[in-house]
């Protein structure tokens, strides 16, 4: 879900977080009987793929990579596994697809990975006994699957769970239901261990819960989730202070045919009446408590250990637990240090965002081939670095044996978070391994997946503007953020795009080519061609439009696009020169701009108005904020207008009090009532906007 800042004038910025705690014995109305397994122990130390068929477990199967630190047990389509205890050690992986697991246990050490796709799981148990060793988190992804009954012995965020398009049924035990843990010592850790991080990056999406006990903390990390015939464990709810006053998070859910009749009011939920898309696409039935998948009817059940390769020797070195999966990789580094320019965002009191260039450094130090930040960062940034680590390991067959790579920001003492430094981190690793140095006038922003695909981030327009104020000449942004670059043209005209050469990135290799200080071929020709155009435009900004419309400039811009089709500066300057300038912001840009206006309105209201009396105001800060919103309105997507109109109405009511103070307390209270109603109208307008199916599809929520 994209992050949008909300209105601070009504309920939009309510603290929506929960306190995690253990369920009392009185709440444990549904008792759960734990599974029992045989005594056999089998250790898998090398990767293996099961043949199609039915298998019966006789004990525990441990996936322990051993010295080479790589080992995957693959359970392919059309397998049925019963009564098996799977234990996945650090560096091990359990991959299950298109199969049925019945009465199985999946235990994960820190550093383990489990992937379950298009499966049925009947009365399966999940646990991560050593989950608090969070320096090496585990990861479990469950997609398009049905989970019938079962139990969760560990908090899902400590296990690294990501669940999407699933159905969870009859998870009725209050004690072993799905829940999150946060607070206390976890608040100092990187990852989804704070209320805000959980709400911003929901672990459960597009999933349906039926006949389940729903822990209060699960609501905090559920987006586009339906709860049906379920009961809520919502007693002792505490308002949390994990969100700043300027932050809003929307978690759309649907709650039907259930108790309690009312959901907790201090949870940031957008309750939808219409059906929510998503959910498992598998066809299945439950007969006498037994889950059956259509097309999967395996009769014979062989002993699982009779199929697996000969058991290896389990690791007995406790220090191996939780080690980075790259610990023994051996790659010779060609550089000890390197740097690249990244882009950061600062939030201004006016509500606008300011971008700035930051120098990022990497240093190789003695260690265990890990990749880390050398300063505290937020959970989103840590998650993004994990993806970079996976990608670089696959790209170079590992990192440097006996060396750790540490990444630092130029500003060492300010907090950092967000996924937008991922591509820059990848370039730093690429530099020390390959011995490449990057162009000091190049800057980059963007998230990245483990396959090297560049993913969208927030604040692109502000970051591009910030890059123009430094020494940078080239900036690369995710291709999926192209509309944000178009929004720069709508709001600021051609100036920022003429001051710096903006490129779109789809894959990491494009970033490598752009960052290289020794570019060759048509890319270098495009860069040189654009430098000529930029120099001409910068000589006299007042003549920029006239110069752009000359045949010579248009021909040069077309030549740049022919050589570098992903040059966004050339694309939109050419559009401007040919009179094809868009007049409205994109929907995402419109919401971001309206939210920035709301924050500026709130800030100026606080400065001019105490909540009890009108204060002296010189100059008219509130009036300036209102006028900026009014002037912005024609350039916004019309779907955002009701939200903006309500914000302006609220501001004008308060400004009226500033200009003509109430003479009696009753008049003052009447004014407050009207202002609060306008604030509630703004909340309702934005809630309606973000629950519109077309808007959700347009924003990619």
XYZ file of C-alpha atoms in Angstrom:
701
model
C 0.000 0.000 0.000
C 1.286 3.416 -0.859
C 1.777 5.792 2.017
C -0.234 9.003 2.071
C -0.212 11.531 4.871
C -3.664 12.367 6.195
C -5.669 15.268 7.522
C -4.842 16.266 11.107
C -8.074 18.189 11.649
C -10.410 15.304 12.447
C -10.213 11.634 13.344
C -7.819 10.957 10.455
C -4.718 10.987 12.608
C -6.134 9.059 15.604
C -3.679 6.785 17.365
C -4.666 3.468 15.827
C -2.363 1.098 17.529
C -2.705 -1.724 19.932
C -0.822 -3.164 22.835
C 0.341 -6.768 22.501
C -0.156 -8.998 25.496
C -0.812 -12.616 26.422
C -4.352 -13.934 26.481
C -5.570 -14.807 29.930
C -6.782 -18.270 30.880
C -10.350 -16.950 31.058
C -10.187 -16.062 27.360
C -9.021 -19.509 26.382
C -12.482 -20.852 25.556
C -11.332 -23.101 22.715
C -8.759 -25.627 23.874
C -6.204 -26.844 21.390
C -4.624 -30.288 21.451
C -1.043 -30.210 20.202
C 0.114 -32.634 17.553
C 2.267 -35.629 18.472
C 4.996 -37.097 16.295
C 7.197 -40.190 16.152
C 10.759 -40.380 17.438
C 12.599 -40.750 14.110
C 15.058 -37.989 13.188
C 16.217 -37.330 9.639
C 18.639 -34.555 8.653
C 18.630 -33.225 5.088
C 21.921 -31.469 4.273
C 21.597 -31.086 0.498
C 18.755 -29.879 -1.717
C 16.124 -32.455 -2.683
C 12.841 -32.492 -4.607
C 10.185 -35.018 -3.630
C 8.503 -37.050 -6.362
C 4.740 -36.669 -6.705
C 2.802 -38.872 -4.264
C 1.570 -39.393 -0.714
C 3.930 -39.543 2.281
C 3.563 -40.385 5.960
C 5.987 -38.937 8.487
C 7.470 -40.952 11.323
C 9.168 -38.127 13.208
C 11.180 -34.999 12.429
C 12.848 -33.912 9.185
C 15.487 -31.240 9.785
C 16.625 -29.097 6.849
C 20.158 -28.153 7.902
C 22.391 -26.708 5.150
C 25.623 -27.775 6.785
C 28.923 -26.283 5.619
C 27.781 -25.015 2.206
C 24.898 -23.063 3.782
C 22.408 -23.907 1.036
C 19.711 -26.562 1.237
C 16.131 -26.652 -0.059
C 13.484 -29.307 0.366
C 11.005 -28.882 -2.491
C 7.540 -30.411 -2.227
C 6.058 -30.017 -5.736
C 2.503 -30.236 -7.092
C 0.280 -33.188 -6.183
C 1.922 -34.295 -2.958
C 0.173 -35.137 0.298
C 2.344 -35.028 3.433
C 0.964 -36.228 6.750
C 2.178 -36.178 10.364
C 5.630 -34.740 9.723
C 7.625 -32.360 11.895
C 9.672 -30.042 9.652
C 12.496 -28.080 11.283
C 14.216 -25.503 9.056
C 17.642 -24.318 10.217
C 19.409 -21.064 9.290
C 20.059 -21.002 5.558
C 17.588 -23.817 4.902
C 14.466 -23.510 2.798
C 11.191 -25.414 2.632
C 9.273 -24.836 -0.607
C 5.760 -26.292 -0.986
C 3.498 -25.733 -3.993
C 0.180 -27.242 -5.075
C 0.188 -29.838 -2.290
C -1.635 -30.767 0.904
C -0.002 -30.801 4.337
C -2.028 -32.515 7.049
C -1.133 -32.606 10.769
C 2.321 -31.166 10.161
C 4.581 -28.908 12.218
C 6.813 -26.229 10.649
C 9.479 -24.860 12.956
C 11.886 -22.147 11.810
C 15.214 -20.971 13.150
C 16.308 -17.381 12.547
C 17.649 -17.222 9.003
C 15.292 -19.958 7.733
C 12.893 -19.528 4.830
C 9.542 -21.187 4.070
C 7.459 -20.607 0.920
C 3.944 -22.076 0.596
C 1.908 -21.425 -2.549
C -1.471 -22.801 -3.666
C -1.612 -25.385 -0.890
C -4.015 -26.815 1.631
C -2.828 -26.941 5.258
C -5.018 -28.926 7.626
C -4.269 -28.619 11.336
C -0.691 -27.484 10.815
C 1.388 -25.820 13.513
C 3.860 -22.970 13.022
C 6.590 -21.854 15.389
C 9.909 -20.044 15.598
C 11.260 -20.907 19.067
C 14.316 -18.644 18.736
C 12.532 -15.790 16.967
C 13.958 -13.121 19.257
C 17.350 -13.505 17.553
C 16.227 -10.840 15.161
C 19.591 -10.019 13.611
C 18.892 -12.964 11.282
C 15.103 -13.031 10.850
C 13.212 -15.948 9.388
C 10.778 -15.564 6.519
C 7.563 -17.417 5.746
C 5.391 -16.532 2.751
C 1.956 -18.103 2.280
C -0.038 -17.247 -0.857
C -3.268 -18.559 -2.414
C -3.667 -21.239 0.252
C -6.281 -22.625 2.653
C -5.379 -23.012 6.328
C -7.856 -25.244 8.151
C -7.593 -25.204 11.982
C -4.047 -25.434 13.338
C -2.037 -23.221 15.705
C 0.567 -20.428 15.752
C 2.984 -20.749 18.668
C 5.048 -17.635 17.839
C 4.041 -14.044 16.949
C 3.696 -13.791 13.192
C 5.877 -10.681 12.816
C 8.756 -12.385 14.635
C 8.461 -15.275 12.188
C 8.597 -12.939 9.189
C 5.146 -13.949 7.921
C 3.708 -12.502 4.717
C 0.255 -13.848 3.825
C -1.793 -12.898 0.767
C -4.885 -14.283 -0.996
C -5.550 -16.970 1.602
C -8.452 -18.418 3.571
C -7.975 -19.146 7.289
C -10.693 -21.278 8.894
C -11.425 -22.533 12.398
C -8.395 -20.966 14.061
C -10.378 -20.871 17.278
C -7.817 -21.244 20.053
C -7.370 -17.887 21.798
C -3.952 -18.912 23.029
C -2.547 -20.109 19.710
C -4.230 -17.736 17.277
C -2.305 -15.388 14.996
C -0.917 -12.362 16.812
C 1.896 -9.812 16.683
C 4.467 -8.803 19.284
C 5.933 -5.338 19.709
C 7.093 -2.890 22.340
C 9.720 -3.271 25.032
C 13.078 -4.520 23.776
C 11.575 -5.136 20.316
C 11.226 -1.382 19.810
C 15.023 -1.194 19.501
C 15.133 -3.801 16.727
C 14.920 -3.284 12.969
C 11.900 -4.857 11.325
C 8.104 -4.957 11.773
C 8.376 -4.730 15.570
C 6.716 -1.349 16.201
C 3.003 -0.552 15.831
C 3.705 1.978 13.087
C 5.840 -0.433 11.053
C 3.151 -3.115 11.305
C 0.414 -0.745 10.193
C 2.446 0.676 7.315
C 3.424 -2.724 5.899
C 0.534 -5.110 6.614
C 1.539 -8.748 6.993
C -1.924 -10.080 6.070
C -3.557 -8.874 2.834
C -6.538 -9.884 0.683
C -7.353 -12.808 2.974
C -10.545 -14.137 4.570
C -10.831 -15.386 8.157
C -13.817 -17.629 8.923
C -14.716 -18.934 12.406
C -11.513 -17.626 13.979
C -10.467 -15.969 17.213
C -9.018 -12.598 16.172
C -6.379 -11.142 18.451
C -6.425 -7.361 18.776
C -2.894 -7.055 17.408
C -3.871 -8.831 14.173
C -6.130 -5.902 13.232
C -3.079 -3.663 13.254
C -1.480 -5.464 10.307
C -4.499 -6.570 8.209
C -5.343 -4.772 4.982
C -8.256 -5.696 2.673
C -9.094 -8.621 4.941
C -12.553 -10.067 5.623
C -13.445 -11.417 9.081
C -16.546 -13.614 8.957
C -18.261 -15.549 11.752
C -15.289 -14.672 13.956
C -14.919 -13.383 17.489
C -12.685 -10.549 18.562
C -10.323 -10.669 21.522
C -10.543 -6.925 22.084
C -10.565 -6.523 25.858
C -7.983 -4.307 27.564
C -7.389 -2.282 24.429
C -4.843 0.438 24.949
C -4.300 3.451 22.729
C -0.721 3.295 21.564
C 1.677 6.167 21.018
C 3.712 4.501 18.298
C 2.385 6.875 15.612
C 3.427 10.474 15.412
C 0.657 13.030 15.399
C 1.232 13.720 11.711
C 0.953 10.123 10.555
C -2.119 8.327 9.281
C -2.476 4.722 8.168
C -5.565 3.241 6.543
C -6.305 -0.465 7.011
C -9.403 -1.434 4.988
C -11.257 -4.481 6.351
C -14.722 -6.045 6.283
C -16.290 -7.575 9.393
C -19.519 -9.543 8.878
C -21.795 -12.011 10.700
C -19.642 -11.728 13.792
C -19.259 -10.695 17.385
C -18.577 -8.190 18.804
C -21.103 -5.981 17.097
C -18.762 -2.970 17.291
C -15.097 -2.915 16.434
C -12.609 -1.119 18.698
C -12.646 2.617 18.026
C -8.931 3.100 18.695
C -7.892 0.904 15.773
C -7.186 2.621 12.446
C -9.648 0.627 10.382
C -11.585 1.624 7.303
C -14.583 -0.717 7.535
C -15.947 -1.482 4.073
C -19.464 -2.612 3.285
C -18.770 -3.970 -0.164
C -17.084 -7.299 -0.804
C -13.292 -7.257 -0.726
C -11.444 -8.789 -3.658
C -8.898 -11.525 -3.079
C -8.964 -14.789 -1.204
C -7.790 -18.234 -2.187
C -8.619 -19.447 -5.706
C -8.352 -23.153 -4.862
C -11.429 -25.355 -4.887
C -11.741 -27.303 -1.653
C -14.244 -28.946 0.691
C -14.197 -29.870 4.373
C -15.886 -33.197 5.121
C -16.066 -34.300 8.765
C -13.264 -31.882 9.584
C -11.015 -33.220 6.806
C -9.762 -30.773 4.173
C -9.869 -32.019 0.581
C -8.505 -30.192 -2.452
C -10.163 -30.695 -5.816
C -8.048 -32.889 -8.094
C -5.745 -34.039 -5.321
C -6.672 -37.510 -4.066
C -3.576 -39.541 -3.202
C -4.311 -42.911 -1.600
C -0.970 -44.597 -0.891
C 1.271 -43.098 1.782
C 4.943 -44.056 1.770
C 7.192 -43.368 4.756
C 8.724 -39.976 4.010
C 12.192 -40.965 5.230
C 12.281 -43.844 2.760
C 12.297 -41.321 -0.108
C 14.661 -38.701 1.304
C 18.428 -39.091 0.721
C 20.534 -40.623 3.457
C 20.465 -38.603 6.640
C 23.411 -36.225 7.165
C 24.985 -35.087 10.395
C 23.163 -32.237 12.110
C 25.117 -29.156 13.045
C 26.007 -29.162 16.733
C 27.737 -25.762 16.777
C 25.263 -23.458 18.509
C 27.071 -20.457 17.095
C 25.828 -21.454 13.659
C 22.255 -20.722 14.707
C 21.077 -17.524 13.088
C 24.201 -16.995 10.986
C 23.861 -14.989 7.815
C 23.344 -17.312 4.857
C 26.306 -15.656 3.148
C 28.732 -16.446 5.947
C 30.992 -18.809 4.020
C 30.657 -17.300 0.555
C 33.971 -16.449 -1.065
C 34.271 -13.501 -3.468
C 37.429 -11.464 -3.820
C 36.787 -7.768 -3.362
C 38.414 -5.346 -5.778
C 37.772 -2.264 -3.640
C 37.797 -1.712 0.113
C 35.549 1.352 0.015
C 33.195 3.088 -2.370
C 30.390 5.641 -2.395
C 27.298 6.698 -4.332
C 24.740 9.493 -4.007
C 21.338 8.621 -2.610
C 18.285 10.823 -2.108
C 16.471 11.501 1.168
C 13.238 13.237 2.137
C 12.653 15.748 4.934
C 9.178 16.720 6.095
C 8.683 20.489 6.372
C 6.282 22.206 8.770
C 4.379 23.537 5.758
C 3.400 19.973 4.876
C 5.620 19.851 1.791
C 8.525 17.466 1.405
C 12.078 18.577 0.694
C 14.554 16.271 -0.995
C 18.290 16.290 -0.488
C 21.292 14.422 -1.838
C 23.150 12.240 0.672
C 26.480 10.545 0.131
C 26.337 6.840 0.996
C 29.509 4.878 1.742
C 30.422 1.201 1.953
C 33.424 -0.195 3.812
C 34.756 -3.752 3.971
C 35.748 -4.762 7.506
C 36.714 -8.123 9.072
C 33.567 -10.193 9.586
C 31.329 -12.976 8.330
C 30.321 -11.848 4.816
C 27.255 -9.981 5.996
C 25.766 -6.794 4.569
C 24.536 -4.312 7.180
C 24.060 -0.666 7.999
C 26.613 0.733 10.435
C 23.990 2.975 12.072
C 20.423 2.441 13.325
C 17.800 2.464 10.577
C 14.086 1.740 10.448
C 12.362 -1.535 9.685
C 11.482 -0.717 6.059
C 15.110 0.034 5.276
C 16.271 -3.215 6.886
C 13.730 -5.229 4.889
C 14.877 -3.536 1.683
C 18.523 -4.378 2.482
C 17.568 -8.047 2.924
C 16.285 -8.064 -0.670
C 19.501 -6.422 -1.863
C 21.526 -9.076 -0.024
C 19.661 -11.896 -1.759
C 20.050 -10.272 -5.155
C 23.781 -9.621 -4.813
C 24.397 -13.148 -3.546
C 22.702 -14.617 -6.615
C 24.402 -12.149 -8.941
C 27.944 -12.761 -7.664
C 27.591 -16.234 -6.121
C 28.136 -14.778 -2.667
C 29.882 -11.959 -0.850
C 33.428 -11.781 0.510
C 34.562 -14.566 2.847
C 35.910 -13.190 6.112
C 34.716 -9.645 5.340
C 31.568 -7.775 6.283
C 30.247 -4.884 4.234
C 28.971 -1.898 6.206
C 26.894 0.885 4.660
C 26.717 4.349 6.206
C 24.999 7.639 5.378
C 26.787 10.963 5.316
C 24.416 12.182 8.065
C 25.290 9.603 10.700
C 23.189 10.936 13.559
C 19.724 11.388 12.052
C 17.154 8.613 11.732
C 16.696 6.869 8.395
C 13.889 4.655 7.141
C 12.100 3.628 3.976
C 12.981 1.271 1.127
C 14.205 3.945 -1.300
C 17.933 3.382 -0.605
C 17.840 -0.210 -1.917
C 19.188 0.476 -5.418
C 21.932 2.701 -3.990
C 22.923 -0.093 -1.579
C 23.082 -2.527 -4.496
C 25.378 -0.160 -6.398
C 27.700 0.076 -3.395
C 28.060 -3.711 -3.219
C 28.521 -3.907 -6.997
C 31.283 -1.325 -6.756
C 33.497 -3.114 -4.212
C 33.035 -6.528 -5.848
C 33.581 -5.424 -9.444
C 36.003 -2.562 -8.799
C 33.758 0.005 -10.482
C 33.603 3.641 -9.406
C 30.430 5.644 -9.805
C 29.937 9.067 -11.363
C 29.986 11.659 -8.517
C 27.288 13.656 -10.336
C 24.907 10.672 -10.370
C 22.192 10.076 -7.728
C 19.628 7.293 -7.443
C 16.503 6.397 -5.498
C 14.346 3.276 -5.616
C 13.347 0.056 -3.903
C 14.473 -3.288 -5.330
C 13.356 -6.911 -5.196
C 15.621 -9.933 -5.002
C 15.239 -10.434 -8.772
C 16.784 -7.019 -9.471
C 13.521 -5.349 -10.492
C 13.278 -1.737 -9.343
C 10.133 -0.930 -7.352
C 8.323 2.389 -6.723
C 8.855 4.580 -3.684
C 7.405 7.813 -2.290
C 8.504 11.424 -2.513
C 9.998 11.165 -6.010
C 9.030 14.702 -7.056
C 10.626 16.217 -3.944
C 13.757 14.112 -4.404
C 14.204 15.250 -8.002
C 13.778 18.869 -6.916
C 16.339 18.315 -4.165
C 18.816 16.790 -6.607
C 18.704 19.936 -8.754
C 20.063 21.965 -5.822
C 23.207 19.865 -5.472
C 26.038 19.051 -7.811
C 24.160 16.181 -9.461
C 23.574 16.117 -13.207
C 21.852 12.720 -13.522
C 19.224 11.169 -11.259
C 17.586 7.760 -11.691
C 14.116 6.967 -10.330
C 11.861 3.886 -10.585
C 10.011 3.623 -13.896
C 6.853 2.903 -11.911
C 7.127 6.439 -10.472
C 7.073 8.102 -13.912
C 3.788 9.867 -13.184
C 5.498 11.632 -10.278
C 7.982 13.096 -12.768
C 5.071 14.222 -14.944
C 3.607 15.891 -11.849
C 6.785 17.992 -11.563
C 5.996 19.406 -15.007
C 2.424 20.234 -13.921
C 3.449 21.981 -10.683
C 6.840 23.506 -11.507
C 7.067 23.711 -15.270
C 10.139 22.558 -17.233
C 12.775 24.092 -14.927
C 13.578 21.066 -12.713
C 13.644 18.645 -15.666
C 15.975 20.963 -17.575
C 18.289 21.345 -14.582
C 18.938 17.621 -14.161
C 18.740 14.570 -16.446
C 16.089 12.222 -15.015
C 16.112 8.567 -16.100
C 13.624 5.757 -15.411
C 14.837 2.439 -13.975
C 13.181 -0.934 -14.451
C 16.126 -3.203 -13.630
C 19.277 -2.913 -11.545
C 21.511 -3.293 -14.607
C 20.179 0.011 -15.923
C 21.357 1.696 -12.712
C 24.825 0.172 -13.190
C 25.037 1.545 -16.729
C 23.883 5.021 -15.701
C 26.116 5.247 -12.625
C 29.284 4.124 -14.423
C 31.786 6.975 -14.662
C 32.942 5.499 -17.991
C 29.683 5.197 -19.932
C 29.980 4.097 -23.523
C 27.877 3.783 -26.651
C 24.511 5.397 -27.251
C 23.897 6.032 -23.552
C 26.950 8.283 -23.309
C 25.901 10.009 -26.532
C 22.448 10.685 -25.045
C 23.977 12.081 -21.849
C 26.324 14.350 -23.824
C 23.492 15.491 -26.103
C 21.316 16.411 -23.151
C 24.196 18.318 -21.506
C 24.253 20.598 -24.553
C 20.514 21.240 -24.222
C 20.799 21.835 -20.479
C 23.586 24.385 -20.890
C 21.542 26.354 -23.408
C 18.427 26.331 -21.221
C 20.288 27.320 -18.059
C 21.919 30.415 -19.577
C 18.678 32.391 -19.304
C 15.774 30.575 -17.606
C 13.430 33.346 -18.726
C 13.964 32.265 -22.329
C 13.542 28.550 -21.564
C 10.201 28.136 -23.306
C 11.325 30.015 -26.389
C 14.519 27.949 -26.640
C 12.656 24.678 -26.132
C 10.295 25.464 -28.993
C 13.060 26.009 -31.529
C 13.431 23.257 -34.176
C 17.046 22.793 -33.096
C 16.080 21.997 -29.467
C 13.240 19.695 -30.495
C 15.565 17.775 -32.837
C 18.142 17.359 -30.061
C 15.522 16.132 -27.572
C 14.251 13.624 -30.117
C 17.830 12.420 -30.639
C 18.256 11.925 -26.878
C 15.076 9.821 -26.759
C 16.196 7.692 -29.688
C 19.462 6.871 -27.934
C 17.980 6.605 -24.396
C 14.212 5.857 -24.462
C 14.165 5.859 -20.639
C 15.191 9.543 -20.454
C 12.235 11.139 -18.669
C 13.699 14.644 -18.875
C 13.895 14.435 -22.681
C 10.412 12.932 -22.886
C 8.650 15.604 -20.827
C 10.688 18.574 -22.083
C 9.765 17.498 -25.621
C 6.136 17.235 -24.543
C 6.365 20.758 -23.123
C 8.026 22.117 -26.260
C 5.276 20.637 -28.442
C 2.492 22.121 -26.304
C 1.338 18.781 -24.915
C 1.640 19.781 -21.255
C -0.696 17.875 -18.902
C -2.924 20.190 -16.876
C -3.691 17.963 -13.891
C -1.705 15.949 -11.416
C -1.940 12.175 -11.327
C -4.312 10.729 -8.750
C -1.446 9.736 -6.458
C 0.147 13.164 -6.868
C -3.198 14.840 -6.198
C -3.675 12.974 -2.921
C -0.094 13.677 -1.849
C -0.511 17.372 -2.662
C -3.838 17.577 -0.815
C -2.351 15.815 2.215
C 0.581 18.236 2.199
C -1.928 21.091 2.128
C -3.792 19.527 5.041
C -0.602 19.319 7.072
C 0.272 22.928 6.261
C -3.250 23.980 7.239
C -2.947 22.129 10.528
C 0.497 23.634 11.245
C -0.664 27.187 10.600
C -3.822 26.568 12.641
C -1.700 25.542 15.616
C 0.407 28.667 15.275
C -2.580 31.006 15.022
C -5.096 29.240 17.231
C -4.689 27.664 20.671
C -7.881 25.622 20.694
C -9.381 27.943 23.307
C -8.691 31.412 21.956
C -7.526 33.093 18.781
C -3.909 34.200 18.918
C -2.180 37.156 17.361
C -1.161 36.294 13.796
C 1.201 38.325 11.671
C 1.521 37.477 8.888
C -1.698 35.586 8.100
C -0.174 32.085 8.004
C -3.525 30.322 8.034
C -4.836 32.490 5.201
C -1.757 31.631 3.168
C -2.331 27.912 3.689
C -5.968 28.215 2.616
C -5.048 30.146 -0.525
C -2.431 27.557 -1.484
C -5.068 24.821 -1.258
C -7.521 26.878 -3.337
C -4.925 27.606 -6.003
C -3.934 23.934 -6.088
C -7.492 22.643 -6.545
C -7.841 23.160 -10.344
C -4.718 21.070 -10.965
C -5.910 18.132 -8.866
C -7.746 15.042 -10.017
C -11.478 15.922 -9.634
C -11.962 12.886 -7.383
C -9.884 14.673 -4.737
C -11.910 17.903 -4.805
C -14.427 16.961 -2.045
C -11.527 16.237 0.306
C -9.838 19.573 -0.477
C -13.103 21.515 -0.252
C -13.739 20.166 3.251
C -10.218 21.101 4.326
C -10.655 24.643 3.014
C -14.046 24.936 4.741
C -12.540 23.918 8.065
C -9.673 26.379 7.675
C -11.981 29.238 6.756
C -14.148 28.665 9.825
C -11.110 28.933 12.089
C -9.716 31.914 10.170
C -13.076 33.658 10.584
C -12.577 33.375 14.324
C -9.110 34.864 13.995
C -10.420 37.852 12.034
C -13.552 38.370 14.163
C -13.100 36.769 17.608
C -16.245 35.485 19.333
C -17.564 37.781 22.030
C -19.061 35.019 24.144
C -18.056 31.503 25.108
C -21.222 30.140 23.507
C -20.293 31.697 20.158
C -16.783 30.310 20.474
C -18.104 26.808 21.221
C -20.451 27.072 18.244
C -17.491 27.904 16.000
C -15.553 24.926 17.368
C -18.486 22.632 16.604
C -18.635 23.801 12.984
C -14.870 23.414 12.574
C -14.939 19.902 13.970
C -17.820 18.972 11.675
C -15.825 20.243 8.696
C -12.878 18.152 9.891
C -15.101 15.082 10.067
C -16.326 15.845 6.549
C -12.709 15.877 5.355
C -12.161 12.499 7.009
C -15.275 11.086 5.393
C -14.329 12.463 1.971
C -10.890 10.877 2.090
C -12.255 7.585 3.432
C -14.749 7.473 0.580
C -11.996 8.283 -1.908
C -9.675 5.515 -0.711
C -12.479 2.944 -0.617
C -13.478 3.590 -4.243
C -12.563 0.429 -6.238
C -11.388 2.518 -9.214
C -9.163 4.613 -6.953
C -7.744 1.514 -5.268
C -6.935 0.021 -8.673
C -5.420 3.279 -9.944
C -3.189 3.615 -6.870
C -2.193 -0.044 -6.924
C -3.364 -0.576 -3.342
